[in-house]
Amino acid sequence: MFLDSTKKKELFEKYGKSATDTGSAESQIALFTVRIAHLTEHLKVNHKDHSSERALKMLVGKRRRLLDYLIKTDIERYRAIIKELGIRK
């Protein structure tokens, strides 16, 4: 897989509270963003891969729900993660 455990730990260290913080909204959003970018590049080459296209849409929806949760609970954390990851709404 394109994301091995060391890369995931680095993501969780950077965006979560620690290397083992896999459940916080920020770390999950960061992980989904990396996976979305990978699938987007894959679909640029393989435009007929409909199952990957569906997976991409599902990931984007999951990330959107997490961002909506974060905006309701803590607007400052939302703004920080949007700015760090370069996600626009």
mmCIF file of C-alpha atoms in Angstrom:
data_model
loop_
_atom_site.group_PDB
_atom_site.id
_atom_site.type_symbol
_atom_site.label_atom_id
_atom_site.label_comp_id
_atom_site.label_asym_id
_atom_site.label_seq_id
_atom_site.Cartn_x
_atom_site.Cartn_y
_atom_site.Cartn_z
ATOM 1 C CA MET A 1 0.000 0.000 0.000
ATOM 2 C CA PHE A 2 1.191 3.527 -0.629
ATOM 3 C CA LEU A 3 0.879 4.482 3.078
ATOM 4 C CA ASP A 4 2.919 2.295 5.381
ATOM 5 C CA SER A 5 2.849 2.442 9.169
ATOM 6 C CA THR A 6 5.807 4.822 9.468
ATOM 7 C CA LYS A 7 4.205 7.389 7.178
ATOM 8 C CA LYS A 8 0.960 7.113 9.123
ATOM 9 C CA LYS A 9 2.804 7.645 12.419
ATOM 10 C CA GLU A 10 4.440 10.762 10.972
ATOM 11 C CA LEU A 11 1.016 12.066 9.938
ATOM 12 C CA PHE A 12 -0.445 11.370 13.364
ATOM 13 C CA GLU A 13 2.538 13.028 15.079
ATOM 14 C CA LYS A 14 2.200 16.132 12.924
ATOM 15 C CA TYR A 15 -1.569 16.597 13.051
ATOM 16 C CA GLY A 16 -2.606 14.654 16.151
ATOM 17 C CA LYS A 17 -1.610 15.035 19.768
ATOM 18 C CA SER A 18 0.930 12.175 19.614
ATOM 19 C CA ALA A 19 2.110 9.380 17.331
ATOM 20 C CA THR A 20 -0.580 7.051 18.683
ATOM 21 C CA ASP A 21 -3.407 9.601 18.437
ATOM 22 C CA THR A 22 -5.286 8.031 15.561
ATOM 23 C CA GLY A 23 -8.783 9.023 16.600
ATOM 24 C CA SER A 24 -8.745 12.799 16.749
ATOM 25 C CA ALA A 25 -10.581 14.620 14.009
ATOM 26 C CA GLU A 26 -7.460 16.420 12.814
ATOM 27 C CA SER A 27 -5.429 13.250 12.374
ATOM 28 C CA GLN A 28 -8.284 11.486 10.575
ATOM 29 C CA ILE A 29 -8.806 14.474 8.260
ATOM 30 C CA ALA A 30 -5.079 14.526 7.463
ATOM 31 C CA LEU A 31 -5.093 10.799 6.692
ATOM 32 C CA PHE A 32 -8.155 11.141 4.456
ATOM 33 C CA THR A 33 -6.544 14.078 2.640
ATOM 34 C CA VAL A 34 -3.451 12.027 1.799
ATOM 35 C CA ARG A 35 -5.591 9.137 0.578
ATOM 36 C CA ILE A 36 -7.774 11.502 -1.482
ATOM 37 C CA ALA A 37 -4.699 13.003 -3.145
ATOM 38 C CA HIS A 38 -3.391 9.524 -3.968
ATOM 39 C CA LEU A 39 -6.712 8.386 -5.449
ATOM 40 C CA THR A 40 -7.013 11.612 -7.445
ATOM 41 C CA GLU A 41 -3.642 10.985 -9.072
ATOM 42 C CA HIS A 42 -4.620 7.367 -9.742
ATOM 43 C CA LEU A 43 -7.848 8.431 -11.444
ATOM 44 C CA LYS A 44 -6.050 10.926 -13.681
ATOM 45 C CA VAL A 45 -4.264 7.970 -15.274
ATOM 46 C CA ASN A 46 -7.032 5.341 -14.953
ATOM 47 C CA HIS A 47 -10.176 7.285 -15.745
ATOM 48 C CA LYS A 48 -12.298 4.159 -16.270
ATOM 49 C CA ASP A 49 -11.679 2.802 -12.764
ATOM 50 C CA HIS A 50 -15.180 3.310 -11.396
ATOM 51 C CA SER A 51 -14.667 1.460 -8.115
ATOM 52 C CA SER A 52 -11.805 3.765 -7.179
ATOM 53 C CA GLU A 53 -13.930 6.729 -8.195
ATOM 54 C CA ARG A 54 -16.646 5.565 -5.816
ATOM 55 C CA ALA A 55 -14.076 5.080 -3.055
ATOM 56 C CA LEU A 56 -12.810 8.618 -3.651
ATOM 57 C CA LYS A 57 -16.316 10.047 -3.354
ATOM 58 C CA MET A 58 -16.879 8.117 -0.122
ATOM 59 C CA LEU A 59 -13.601 9.426 1.327
ATOM 60 C CA VAL A 60 -14.459 12.992 0.396
ATOM 61 C CA GLY A 61 -17.828 12.562 2.139
ATOM 62 C CA LYS A 62 -16.200 11.155 5.286
ATOM 63 C CA ARG A 63 -13.747 14.041 5.389
ATOM 64 C CA ARG A 64 -16.570 16.524 4.857
ATOM 65 C CA ARG A 65 -18.546 15.037 7.774
ATOM 66 C CA LEU A 66 -15.500 15.240 10.037
ATOM 67 C CA LEU A 67 -14.907 18.850 9.005
ATOM 68 C CA ASP A 68 -18.567 19.651 9.699
ATOM 69 C CA TYR A 69 -18.234 18.073 13.149
ATOM 70 C CA LEU A 70 -15.088 20.073 13.821
ATOM 71 C CA ILE A 71 -16.664 23.354 12.749
ATOM 72 C CA LYS A 72 -19.561 22.736 15.162
ATOM 73 C CA THR A 73 -17.364 21.820 18.122
ATOM 74 C CA ASP A 74 -14.288 24.056 17.775
ATOM 75 C CA ILE A 75 -14.021 26.642 15.005
ATOM 76 C CA GLU A 76 -10.358 27.438 15.770
ATOM 77 C CA ARG A 77 -9.254 23.820 15.322
ATOM 78 C CA TYR A 78 -11.252 23.762 12.056
ATOM 79 C CA ARG A 79 -9.527 26.876 10.744
ATOM 80 C CA ALA A 80 -6.103 25.571 11.747
ATOM 81 C CA ILE A 81 -6.503 22.204 9.997
ATOM 82 C CA ILE A 82 -7.960 23.819 6.852
ATOM 83 C CA LYS A 83 -5.004 26.175 6.679
ATOM 84 C CA GLU A 84 -2.383 23.475 7.321
ATOM 85 C CA LEU A 85 -3.755 21.007 4.773
ATOM 86 C CA GLY A 86 -4.739 23.585 2.171
ATOM 87 C CA ILE A 87 -8.335 22.384 1.976
ATOM 88 C CA ARG A 88 -10.813 24.890 0.674
ATOM 89 C CA LYS A 89 -14.524 24.837 1.135
#
